[in-house]
Structures are given as structure tokens and as C-alpha cells.
Amino acid sequence: QVQLVESGGGLVQAGGSLRLSCAASGRTFSSNAMGWFRQAPGKEREFVAAIKWSGGITYYADSAKGRFTISRDNAKNTVYLQMNNLKPEDTAVYCCAADLTPGYHPSNRRAYAVWGQGTQVTVSS
């Protein structure tokens, strides 16, 4: 099984930056891609960004394009989410997830079988 641990969340002012990390352990070779999702209070979990381990193909939600960058370090089995120009509406719990399916379904929550515990991101205005 794959285990995921996120870190890097915190409190930041609007316009600031944060970098989230997601360290994967266990049977990481079984994961085809990794994704970041977020959930704000009272809202459904939504897709933010995804990346394939092989080739580094990325995919972003419209809300993340131009401000967020997802990357991976295969040697460290770690995925990052660099978030710039943060806005109060980015406030949420951010979770990384592992896609264990053979295809690539970056924004489909059901494609992700393993989830981390999440890290809180709070953006003040």
C-alpha cells in the first residue's frame, strides 16, 4: 500500500506564497500519478492539480492555472505544489492523493485510491 504525508501548510497573507509537499512511501511504484485536491468548509472537495510520475505530464484546474505549479522528485517520491499569489478563496485543507489506475484521470476524484491526511492553508485578506 502507498502512504502519503503532506506538509507545508500554514497562514499567509493574500499575495503570498506557500509550497506544499507530499511524501509517498510504501508501494510507490504502483502509483501512476499524483494529485492535489482541496476542501473548504461547507464545500465539496475539488481538484487542484495533478502530475504523472513518468514524464511529468501536468494538469491544472482553472483556478490554479498561472498561480500554482505542481512538480515531482521521483528520487524522493515527493510531489510539490508551489502556490503563488494566494487569495483568501484558496483557504482550504489541501490533500494529496495517489492514482493507482493504469490510465490518467487527473481531475477525477474516484481515480485516486490513497489520500493523505491533509494540511491546512489559510490565506488572510
Tab-separated table of N, CA, C and O in Angstrom:
chain	number	residue	atom	x	y	z
A	1	GLN	N	0.837	-1.191	0.000
A	1	GLN	CA	0.000	0.000	0.000
A	1	GLN	C	0.880	1.252	0.000
A	1	GLN	O	2.033	1.217	0.386
A	2	VAL	N	0.302	2.329	-0.490
A	2	VAL	CA	1.004	3.616	-0.527
A	2	VAL	C	0.539	4.461	0.648
A	2	VAL	O	-0.658	4.503	0.952
A	3	GLN	N	1.484	5.116	1.288
A	3	GLN	CA	1.152	6.068	2.351
A	3	GLN	C	1.599	7.465	1.915
A	3	GLN	O	2.656	7.613	1.294
A	4	LEU	N	0.784	8.458	2.274
A	4	LEU	CA	1.058	9.837	1.867
A	4	LEU	C	1.043	10.744	3.080
A	4	LEU	O	0.134	10.649	3.918
A	5	VAL	N	2.013	11.638	3.143
A	5	VAL	CA	2.083	12.601	4.237
A	5	VAL	C	2.337	13.978	3.655
A	5	VAL	O	3.359	14.197	2.989
A	6	GLU	N	1.414	14.911	3.915
A	6	GLU	CA	1.561	16.275	3.423
A	6	GLU	C	2.205	17.163	4.487
A	6	GLU	O	2.104	16.897	5.687
A	7	SER	N	2.821	18.215	4.021
A	7	SER	CA	3.387	19.223	4.916
A	7	SER	C	3.466	20.536	4.153
A	7	SER	O	3.329	20.564	2.929
A	8	GLY	N	3.703	21.618	4.898
A	8	GLY	CA	3.926	22.903	4.266
A	8	GLY	C	2.786	23.893	4.347
A	8	GLY	O	2.923	25.033	3.900
A	9	GLY	N	1.671	23.474	4.914
A	9	GLY	CA	0.561	24.405	5.044
A	9	GLY	C	0.843	25.461	6.099
A	9	GLY	O	1.848	25.404	6.814
A	10	GLY	N	-0.053	26.432	6.176
A	10	GLY	CA	0.116	27.474	7.178
A	10	GLY	C	-0.753	28.671	6.894
A	10	GLY	O	-1.675	28.612	6.068
A	11	LEU	N	-0.446	29.766	7.597
A	11	LEU	CA	-1.177	31.016	7.449
A	11	LEU	C	-0.326	31.993	6.656
A	11	LEU	O	0.858	32.195	6.961
A	12	VAL	N	-0.922	32.583	5.636
A	12	VAL	CA	-0.194	33.523	4.786
A	12	VAL	C	-1.132	34.650	4.388
A	12	VAL	O	-2.346	34.463	4.309
A	13	GLN	N	-0.580	35.813	4.143
A	13	GLN	CA	-1.387	36.940	3.683
A	13	GLN	C	-1.675	36.811	2.198
A	13	GLN	O	-0.919	36.160	1.452
A	14	ALA	N	-2.740	37.439	1.783
A	14	ALA	CA	-3.086	37.447	0.365
A	14	ALA	C	-1.905	37.986	-0.445
A	14	ALA	O	-1.257	38.956	-0.048
A	15	GLY	N	-1.632	37.325	-1.557
A	15	GLY	CA	-0.496	37.681	-2.383
A	15	GLY	C	0.768	36.908	-2.052
A	15	GLY	O	1.745	36.966	-2.810
A	16	GLY	N	0.743	36.197	-0.936
A	16	GLY	CA	1.907	35.438	-0.521
A	16	GLY	C	2.000	34.080	-1.194
A	16	GLY	O	1.187	33.742	-2.075
A	17	SER	N	2.997	33.312	-0.769
A	17	SER	CA	3.265	32.004	-1.378
A	17	SER	C	3.453	30.933	-0.313
A	17	SER	O	3.857	31.224	0.818
A	18	LEU	N	3.146	29.727	-0.700
A	18	LEU	CA	3.417	28.550	0.122
A	18	LEU	C	3.812	27.407	-0.806
A	18	LEU	O	3.362	27.365	-1.965
A	19	ARG	N	4.611	26.494	-0.289
A	19	ARG	CA	4.918	25.280	-1.040
A	19	ARG	C	4.526	24.081	-0.190
A	19	ARG	O	5.048	23.880	0.911
A	20	LEU	N	3.625	23.303	-0.719
A	20	LEU	CA	3.190	22.083	-0.064
A	20	LEU	C	4.013	20.911	-0.570
A	20	LEU	O	4.409	20.877	-1.744
A	21	SER	N	4.255	19.960	0.315
A	21	SER	CA	4.963	18.738	-0.048
A	21	SER	C	4.103	17.535	0.277
A	21	SER	O	3.335	17.553	1.244
A	22	CYS	N	4.260	16.504	-0.504
A	22	CYS	CA	3.558	15.244	-0.275
A	22	CYS	C	4.574	14.125	-0.446
A	22	CYS	O	5.011	13.853	-1.572
A	23	ALA	N	4.942	13.512	0.655
A	23	ALA	CA	5.908	12.423	0.632
A	23	ALA	C	5.179	11.092	0.565
A	23	ALA	O	4.320	10.804	1.404
A	24	ALA	N	5.536	10.299	-0.427
A	24	ALA	CA	4.917	8.994	-0.612
A	24	ALA	C	5.867	7.899	-0.152
A	24	ALA	O	7.078	7.972	-0.376
A	25	SER	N	5.319	6.885	0.502
A	25	SER	CA	6.118	5.740	0.926
A	25	SER	C	5.323	4.470	0.680
A	25	SER	O	4.133	4.511	0.370
A	26	GLY	N	5.993	3.345	0.836
A	26	GLY	CA	5.328	2.075	0.588
A	26	GLY	C	5.481	1.660	-0.864
A	26	GLY	O	6.513	1.883	-1.480
A	27	ARG	N	4.438	1.102	-1.433
A	27	ARG	CA	4.459	0.585	-2.796
A	27	ARG	C	4.251	1.725	-3.799
A	27	ARG	O	3.302	1.731	-4.587
A	28	THR	N	5.179	2.665	-3.779
A	28	THR	CA	5.018	3.862	-4.612
A	28	THR	C	5.050	3.557	-6.104
A	28	THR	O	4.509	4.305	-6.903
A	29	PHE	N	5.683	2.436	-6.481
A	29	PHE	CA	5.757	2.084	-7.896
A	29	PHE	C	4.390	1.749	-8.461
A	29	PHE	O	4.190	1.720	-9.668
A	30	SER	N	3.416	1.494	-7.563
A	30	SER	CA	2.064	1.165	-8.022
A	30	SER	C	1.264	2.405	-8.390
A	30	SER	O	0.166	2.308	-8.933
A	31	SER	N	1.814	3.574	-8.106
A	31	SER	CA	1.108	4.821	-8.379
A	31	SER	C	1.496	5.350	-9.759
A	31	SER	O	2.669	5.475	-10.075
A	32	ASN	N	0.496	5.688	-10.555
A	32	ASN	CA	0.719	6.216	-11.897
A	32	ASN	C	0.849	7.728	-11.866
A	32	ASN	O	1.632	8.314	-12.616
A	33	ALA	N	0.073	8.356	-11.012
A	33	ALA	CA	0.046	9.810	-10.963
A	33	ALA	C	-0.329	10.266	-9.559
A	33	ALA	O	-0.834	9.486	-8.750
A	34	MET	N	-0.083	11.529	-9.302
A	34	MET	CA	-0.420	12.132	-8.017
A	34	MET	C	-1.243	13.382	-8.257
A	34	MET	O	-1.032	14.101	-9.244
A	35	GLY	N	-2.152	13.631	-7.336
A	35	GLY	CA	-2.984	14.817	-7.464
A	35	GLY	C	-3.073	15.580	-6.157
A	35	GLY	O	-2.829	15.029	-5.084
A	36	TRP	N	-3.384	16.854	-6.294
A	36	TRP	CA	-3.693	17.702	-5.137
A	36	TRP	C	-5.162	18.113	-5.241
A	36	TRP	O	-5.626	18.539	-6.314
A	37	PHE	N	-5.845	17.997	-4.134
A	37	PHE	CA	-7.236	18.418	-4.025
A	37	PHE	C	-7.352	19.329	-2.813
A	37	PHE	O	-6.480	19.336	-1.933
A	38	ARG	N	-8.422	20.088	-2.752
A	38	ARG	CA	-8.646	20.933	-1.580
A	38	ARG	C	-10.125	20.931	-1.227
A	38	ARG	O	-10.983	20.718	-2.078
A	39	GLN	N	-10.372	21.183	0.054
A	39	GLN	CA	-11.751	21.239	0.526
A	39	GLN	C	-11.881	22.373	1.531
A	39	GLN	O	-11.220	22.369	2.570
A	40	ALA	N	-12.722	23.327	1.183
A	40	ALA	CA	-13.018	24.447	2.072
A	40	ALA	C	-14.245	24.094	2.910
A	40	ALA	O	-15.048	23.240	2.523
A	41	PRO	N	-14.407	24.734	4.055
A	41	PRO	CA	-15.563	24.435	4.916
A	41	PRO	C	-16.880	24.613	4.175
A	41	PRO	O	-17.093	25.629	3.503
A	42	GLY	N	-17.721	23.601	4.256
A	42	GLY	CA	-19.021	23.665	3.631
A	42	GLY	C	-19.042	23.431	2.145
A	42	GLY	O	-20.087	23.556	1.502
A	43	LYS	N	-17.885	23.108	1.582
A	43	LYS	CA	-17.796	22.894	0.134
A	43	LYS	C	-17.296	21.494	-0.162
A	43	LYS	O	-16.707	20.832	0.680
A	44	GLU	N	-17.548	21.049	-1.386
A	44	GLU	CA	-17.067	19.742	-1.802
A	44	GLU	C	-15.565	19.802	-2.089
A	44	GLU	O	-15.010	20.850	-2.406
A	45	ARG	N	-14.959	18.643	-1.991
A	45	ARG	CA	-13.548	18.549	-2.345
A	45	ARG	C	-13.388	18.831	-3.835
A	45	ARG	O	-14.142	18.305	-4.666
A	46	GLU	N	-12.418	19.642	-4.181
A	46	GLU	CA	-12.221	19.983	-5.586
A	46	GLU	C	-10.778	19.735	-6.017
A	46	GLU	O	-9.840	19.858	-5.233
A	47	PHE	N	-10.654	19.425	-7.271
A	47	PHE	CA	-9.356	19.158	-7.885
A	47	PHE	C	-8.562	20.446	-8.022
A	47	PHE	O	-9.113	21.494	-8.344
A	48	VAL	N	-7.245	20.342	-7.802
A	48	VAL	CA	-6.357	21.487	-7.960
A	48	VAL	C	-5.340	21.235	-9.077
A	48	VAL	O	-5.231	22.024	-10.019
A	49	ALA	N	-4.576	20.153	-8.967
A	49	ALA	CA	-3.522	19.876	-9.942
A	49	ALA	C	-3.137	18.410	-9.849
A	49	ALA	O	-3.354	17.764	-8.836
A	50	ALA	N	-2.528	17.911	-10.936
A	50	ALA	CA	-2.077	16.525	-10.961
A	50	ALA	C	-0.825	16.421	-11.818
A	50	ALA	O	-0.576	17.267	-12.696
A	51	ILE	N	-0.061	15.346	-11.561
A	51	ILE	CA	1.163	15.121	-12.321
A	51	ILE	C	1.411	13.629	-12.432
A	51	ILE	O	1.148	12.876	-11.489
A	52	LYS	N	1.888	13.195	-13.575
A	52	LYS	CA	2.267	11.795	-13.748
A	52	LYS	C	3.704	11.612	-13.286
A	52	LYS	O	4.567	12.455	-13.532
A	53	TRP	N	3.960	10.490	-12.613
A	53	TRP	CA	5.323	10.208	-12.187
A	53	TRP	C	6.235	10.083	-13.400
A	53	TRP	O	7.352	10.595	-13.396
A	54	SER	N	5.773	9.410	-14.417
A	54	SER	CA	6.584	9.212	-15.606
A	54	SER	C	6.289	10.306	-16.633
A	54	SER	O	5.159	10.473	-17.063
A	55	GLY	N	7.282	11.072	-16.960
A	55	GLY	CA	7.104	12.115	-17.957
A	55	GLY	C	6.692	13.459	-17.402
A	55	GLY	O	6.839	14.482	-18.055
A	56	GLY	N	6.166	13.464	-16.187
A	56	GLY	CA	5.832	14.730	-15.551
A	56	GLY	C	4.694	15.498	-16.195
A	56	GLY	O	4.616	16.728	-16.070
A	57	ILE	N	3.790	14.798	-16.872
A	57	ILE	CA	2.662	15.486	-17.512
A	57	ILE	C	1.777	16.085	-16.420
A	57	ILE	O	1.394	15.408	-15.477
A	58	THR	N	1.466	17.365	-16.567
A	58	THR	CA	0.692	18.067	-15.547
A	58	THR	C	-0.682	18.465	-16.052
A	58	THR	O	-0.915	18.565	-17.261
A	59	TYR	N	-1.565	18.712	-15.098
A	59	TYR	CA	-2.929	19.134	-15.422
A	59	TYR	C	-3.405	19.998	-14.263
A	59	TYR	O	-3.172	19.670	-13.108
A	60	TYR	N	-4.064	21.125	-14.599
A	60	TYR	CA	-4.468	22.071	-13.574
A	60	TYR	C	-5.943	22.425	-13.680
A	60	TYR	O	-6.510	22.489	-14.773
A	61	ALA	N	-6.520	22.711	-12.526
A	61	ALA	CA	-7.842	23.315	-12.512
A	61	ALA	C	-7.699	24.764	-12.972
A	61	ALA	O	-6.622	25.366	-12.833
A	62	ASP	N	-8.748	25.316	-13.520
A	62	ASP	CA	-8.691	26.698	-13.994
A	62	ASP	C	-8.289	27.654	-12.875
A	62	ASP	O	-7.569	28.628	-13.102
A	63	SER	N	-8.722	27.367	-11.664
A	63	SER	CA	-8.423	28.247	-10.530
A	63	SER	C	-6.945	28.243	-10.172
A	63	SER	O	-6.461	29.160	-9.490
A	64	ALA	N	-6.224	27.216	-10.620
A	64	ALA	CA	-4.807	27.079	-10.277
A	64	ALA	C	-3.870	27.533	-11.393
A	64	ALA	O	-2.695	27.832	-11.140
A	65	LYS	N	-4.371	27.590	-12.595
A	65	LYS	CA	-3.516	27.926	-13.736
A	65	LYS	C	-2.907	29.305	-13.568
A	65	LYS	O	-3.583	30.269	-13.232
A	66	GLY	N	-1.597	29.387	-13.810
A	66	GLY	CA	-0.897	30.659	-13.728
A	66	GLY	C	-0.433	31.031	-12.338
A	66	GLY	O	0.381	31.941	-12.177
A	67	ARG	N	-0.955	30.361	-11.306
A	67	ARG	CA	-0.549	30.677	-9.934
A	67	ARG	C	0.096	29.498	-9.214
A	67	ARG	O	0.983	29.676	-8.382
A	68	PHE	N	-0.370	28.301	-9.505
A	68	PHE	CA	0.139	27.096	-8.844
A	68	PHE	C	0.985	26.288	-9.808
A	68	PHE	O	0.710	26.241	-11.012
A	69	THR	N	2.005	25.624	-9.271
A	69	THR	CA	2.833	24.736	-10.076
A	69	THR	C	3.025	23.427	-9.328
A	69	THR	O	3.478	23.432	-8.178
A	70	ILE	N	2.688	22.337	-9.979
A	70	ILE	CA	2.909	21.022	-9.395
A	70	ILE	C	4.179	20.434	-9.990
A	70	ILE	O	4.456	20.604	-11.181
A	71	SER	N	4.961	19.776	-9.143
A	71	SER	CA	6.200	19.155	-9.620
A	71	SER	C	6.442	17.895	-8.805
A	71	SER	O	5.763	17.653	-7.802
A	72	ARG	N	7.398	17.107	-9.268
A	72	ARG	CA	7.699	15.879	-8.524
A	72	ARG	C	9.191	15.619	-8.530
A	72	ARG	O	9.924	16.050	-9.419
A	73	ASP	N	9.631	14.921	-7.495
A	73	ASP	CA	11.005	14.465	-7.379
A	73	ASP	C	10.920	12.946	-7.260
A	73	ASP	O	10.625	12.425	-6.185
A	74	ASN	N	11.139	12.266	-8.369
A	74	ASN	CA	10.989	10.817	-8.381
A	74	ASN	C	11.939	10.134	-7.409
A	74	ASN	O	11.588	9.133	-6.781
A	75	ALA	N	13.138	10.660	-7.260
A	75	ALA	CA	14.126	10.038	-6.369
A	75	ALA	C	13.666	10.097	-4.911
A	75	ALA	O	13.979	9.207	-4.119
A	76	LYS	N	12.932	11.150	-4.569
A	76	LYS	CA	12.452	11.311	-3.198
A	76	LYS	C	11.012	10.862	-3.025
A	76	LYS	O	10.464	10.958	-1.932
A	77	ASN	N	10.390	10.411	-4.115
A	77	ASN	CA	8.962	10.026	-4.056
A	77	ASN	C	8.127	11.136	-3.429
A	77	ASN	O	7.263	10.888	-2.582
A	78	THR	N	8.392	12.341	-3.866
A	78	THR	CA	7.730	13.513	-3.292
A	78	THR	C	7.149	14.378	-4.396
A	78	THR	O	7.775	14.575	-5.437
A	79	VAL	N	5.947	14.863	-4.132
A	79	VAL	CA	5.274	15.772	-5.051
A	79	VAL	C	5.100	17.109	-4.335
A	79	VAL	O	4.823	17.142	-3.130
A	80	TYR	N	5.248	18.185	-5.083
A	80	TYR	CA	5.162	19.525	-4.509
A	80	TYR	C	4.046	20.316	-5.185
A	80	TYR	O	3.711	20.080	-6.339
A	81	LEU	N	3.523	21.265	-4.432
A	81	LEU	CA	2.581	22.218	-5.004
A	81	LEU	C	3.038	23.604	-4.577
A	81	LEU	O	2.901	23.988	-3.409
A	82	GLN	N	3.621	24.319	-5.524
A	82	GLN	CA	4.045	25.699	-5.284
A	82	GLN	C	2.855	26.604	-5.562
A	82	GLN	O	2.317	26.591	-6.676
A	83	MET	N	2.462	27.366	-4.559
A	83	MET	CA	1.290	28.233	-4.689
A	83	MET	C	1.717	29.685	-4.524
A	83	MET	O	2.247	30.067	-3.467
A	84	ASN	N	1.525	30.459	-5.570
A	84	ASN	CA	1.891	31.871	-5.560
A	84	ASN	C	0.643	32.738	-5.685
A	84	ASN	O	-0.406	32.278	-6.129
A	85	ASN	N	0.810	34.014	-5.314
A	85	ASN	CA	-0.302	34.955	-5.403
A	85	ASN	C	-1.567	34.374	-4.777
A	85	ASN	O	-2.642	34.379	-5.393
A	86	LEU	N	-1.440	33.904	-3.566
A	86	LEU	CA	-2.566	33.259	-2.906
A	86	LEU	C	-3.677	34.246	-2.598
A	86	LEU	O	-3.422	35.433	-2.323
A	87	LYS	N	-4.897	33.749	-2.647
A	87	LYS	CA	-6.083	34.559	-2.415
A	87	LYS	C	-6.874	33.976	-1.241
A	87	LYS	O	-6.759	32.782	-0.962
A	88	PRO	N	-7.675	34.787	-0.572
A	88	PRO	CA	-8.476	34.248	0.541
A	88	PRO	C	-9.327	33.044	0.126
A	88	PRO	O	-9.525	32.124	0.938
A	89	GLU	N	-9.785	33.011	-1.105
A	89	GLU	CA	-10.612	31.890	-1.557
A	89	GLU	C	-9.808	30.610	-1.750
A	89	GLU	O	-10.380	29.553	-2.021
A	90	ASP	N	-8.495	30.684	-1.613
A	90	ASP	CA	-7.672	29.464	-1.659
A	90	ASP	C	-7.629	28.769	-0.300
A	90	ASP	O	-7.077	27.671	-0.177
A	91	THR	N	-8.194	29.399	0.711
A	91	THR	CA	-8.218	28.798	2.039
A	91	THR	C	-8.967	27.473	2.025
A	91	THR	O	-10.108	27.400	1.581
A	92	ALA	N	-8.282	26.425	2.486
A	92	ALA	CA	-8.859	25.082	2.458
A	92	ALA	C	-7.876	24.101	3.088
A	92	ALA	O	-6.719	24.452	3.353
A	93	VAL	N	-8.351	22.896	3.285
A	93	VAL	CA	-7.458	21.786	3.622
A	93	VAL	C	-7.014	21.167	2.298
A	93	VAL	O	-7.852	20.780	1.478
A	94	TYR	N	-5.723	21.080	2.100
A	94	TYR	CA	-5.168	20.553	0.867
A	94	TYR	C	-4.683	19.120	1.109
A	94	TYR	O	-3.931	18.864	2.059
A	95	CYS	N	-5.116	18.219	0.255
A	95	CYS	CA	-4.763	16.807	0.363
A	95	CYS	C	-4.102	16.343	-0.922
A	95	CYS	O	-4.517	16.742	-2.016
A	96	CYS	N	-3.102	15.506	-0.774
A	96	CYS	CA	-2.569	14.855	-1.955
A	96	CYS	C	-3.160	13.444	-2.036
A	96	CYS	O	-3.624	12.897	-1.034
A	97	ALA	N	-3.136	12.901	-3.233
A	97	ALA	CA	-3.744	11.598	-3.455
A	97	ALA	C	-2.980	10.855	-4.537
A	97	ALA	O	-2.387	11.477	-5.428
A	98	ALA	N	-3.022	9.548	-4.463
A	98	ALA	CA	-2.309	8.692	-5.415
A	98	ALA	C	-3.296	7.987	-6.333
A	98	ALA	O	-4.261	7.368	-5.868
A	99	ASP	N	-3.030	8.115	-7.619
A	99	ASP	CA	-3.835	7.438	-8.639
A	99	ASP	C	-3.170	6.110	-8.939
A	99	ASP	O	-2.048	6.080	-9.453
A	100	LEU	N	-3.832	5.013	-8.593
A	100	LEU	CA	-3.266	3.689	-8.795
A	100	LEU	C	-3.781	3.033	-10.068
A	100	LEU	O	-3.427	1.887	-10.349
A	101	THR	N	-4.599	3.760	-10.831
A	101	THR	CA	-5.137	3.181	-12.053
A	101	THR	C	-4.113	3.273	-13.178
A	101	THR	O	-3.210	4.115	-13.129
A	102	PRO	N	-4.220	2.430	-14.193
A	102	PRO	CA	-3.242	2.462	-15.294
A	102	PRO	C	-3.401	3.672	-16.201
A	102	PRO	O	-2.463	4.068	-16.881
A	103	GLY	N	-4.572	4.270	-16.231
A	103	GLY	CA	-4.779	5.419	-17.092
A	103	GLY	C	-4.407	6.697	-16.384
A	103	GLY	O	-3.771	6.688	-15.335
A	104	TYR	N	-4.824	7.812	-16.960
A	104	TYR	CA	-4.548	9.123	-16.357
A	104	TYR	C	-5.860	9.885	-16.352
A	104	TYR	O	-6.354	10.303	-17.412
A	105	HIS	N	-6.396	10.054	-15.144
A	105	HIS	CA	-7.675	10.728	-14.977
A	105	HIS	C	-7.472	11.836	-13.959
A	105	HIS	O	-7.948	11.748	-12.824
A	106	PRO	N	-6.738	12.881	-14.316
A	106	PRO	CA	-6.218	13.822	-13.328
A	106	PRO	C	-7.240	14.487	-12.432
A	106	PRO	O	-6.972	14.688	-11.240
A	107	SER	N	-8.397	14.827	-12.954
A	107	SER	CA	-9.346	15.573	-12.142
A	107	SER	C	-10.458	14.713	-11.549
A	107	SER	O	-11.341	15.235	-10.872
A	108	ASN	N	-10.413	13.422	-11.800
A	108	ASN	CA	-11.457	12.518	-11.325
A	108	ASN	C	-11.113	11.997	-9.938
A	108	ASN	O	-10.197	11.193	-9.782
A	109	ARG	N	-11.851	12.446	-8.926
A	109	ARG	CA	-11.565	12.027	-7.558
A	109	ARG	C	-11.615	10.511	-7.401
A	109	ARG	O	-10.855	9.935	-6.629
A	110	ARG	N	-12.486	9.860	-8.145
A	110	ARG	CA	-12.660	8.405	-7.997
A	110	ARG	C	-11.461	7.623	-8.501
A	110	ARG	O	-11.332	6.438	-8.210
A	111	ALA	N	-10.576	8.266	-9.252
A	111	ALA	CA	-9.381	7.578	-9.747
A	111	ALA	C	-8.303	7.483	-8.675
A	111	ALA	O	-7.351	6.732	-8.824
A	112	TYR	N	-8.465	8.221	-7.605
A	112	TYR	CA	-7.441	8.271	-6.567
A	112	TYR	C	-7.845	7.363	-5.411
A	112	TYR	O	-8.875	7.572	-4.778
A	113	ALA	N	-7.015	6.354	-5.136
A	113	ALA	CA	-7.367	5.352	-4.134
A	113	ALA	C	-6.767	5.624	-2.765
A	113	ALA	O	-7.271	5.125	-1.761
A	114	VAL	N	-5.689	6.396	-2.734
A	114	VAL	CA	-5.000	6.646	-1.461
A	114	VAL	C	-4.916	8.150	-1.243
A	114	VAL	O	-4.538	8.895	-2.156
A	115	TRP	N	-5.241	8.583	-0.019
A	115	TRP	CA	-5.263	10.004	0.313
A	115	TRP	C	-4.427	10.283	1.550
A	115	TRP	O	-4.356	9.456	2.467
A	116	GLY	N	-3.809	11.450	1.565
A	116	GLY	CA	-3.115	11.890	2.757
A	116	GLY	C	-4.092	12.493	3.748
A	116	GLY	O	-5.287	12.618	3.468
A	117	GLN	N	-3.573	12.908	4.881
A	117	GLN	CA	-4.433	13.426	5.944
A	117	GLN	C	-4.784	14.896	5.726
A	117	GLN	O	-5.731	15.400	6.322
A	118	GLY	N	-4.038	15.561	4.884
A	118	GLY	CA	-4.324	16.958	4.570
A	118	GLY	C	-3.506	17.938	5.382
A	118	GLY	O	-3.030	17.640	6.479
A	119	THR	N	-3.346	19.129	4.817
A	119	THR	CA	-2.653	20.212	5.500
A	119	THR	C	-3.450	21.495	5.287
A	119	THR	O	-3.934	21.765	4.192
A	120	GLN	N	-3.605	22.274	6.338
A	120	GLN	CA	-4.435	23.468	6.288
A	120	GLN	C	-3.675	24.631	5.674
A	120	GLN	O	-2.539	24.927	6.062
A	121	VAL	N	-4.333	25.294	4.735
A	121	VAL	CA	-3.826	26.532	4.148
A	121	VAL	C	-4.849	27.625	4.433
A	121	VAL	O	-6.018	27.495	4.075
A	122	THR	N	-4.396	28.678	5.077
A	122	THR	CA	-5.273	29.802	5.404
A	122	THR	C	-4.665	31.073	4.839
A	122	THR	O	-3.510	31.392	5.134
A	123	VAL	N	-5.453	31.761	4.021
A	123	VAL	CA	-4.984	32.994	3.387
A	123	VAL	C	-5.814	34.149	3.947
A	123	VAL	O	-7.039	34.176	3.779
A	124	SER	N	-5.146	35.073	4.584
A	124	SER	CA	-5.851	36.214	5.165
A	124	SER	C	-5.865	37.376	4.192
A	124	SER	O	-4.936	37.557	3.393
A	125	SER	N	-6.916	38.177	4.273
A	125	SER	CA	-7.056	39.314	3.350
A	125	SER	C	-6.414	40.570	3.914
A	125	SER	O	-6.001	40.615	5.060
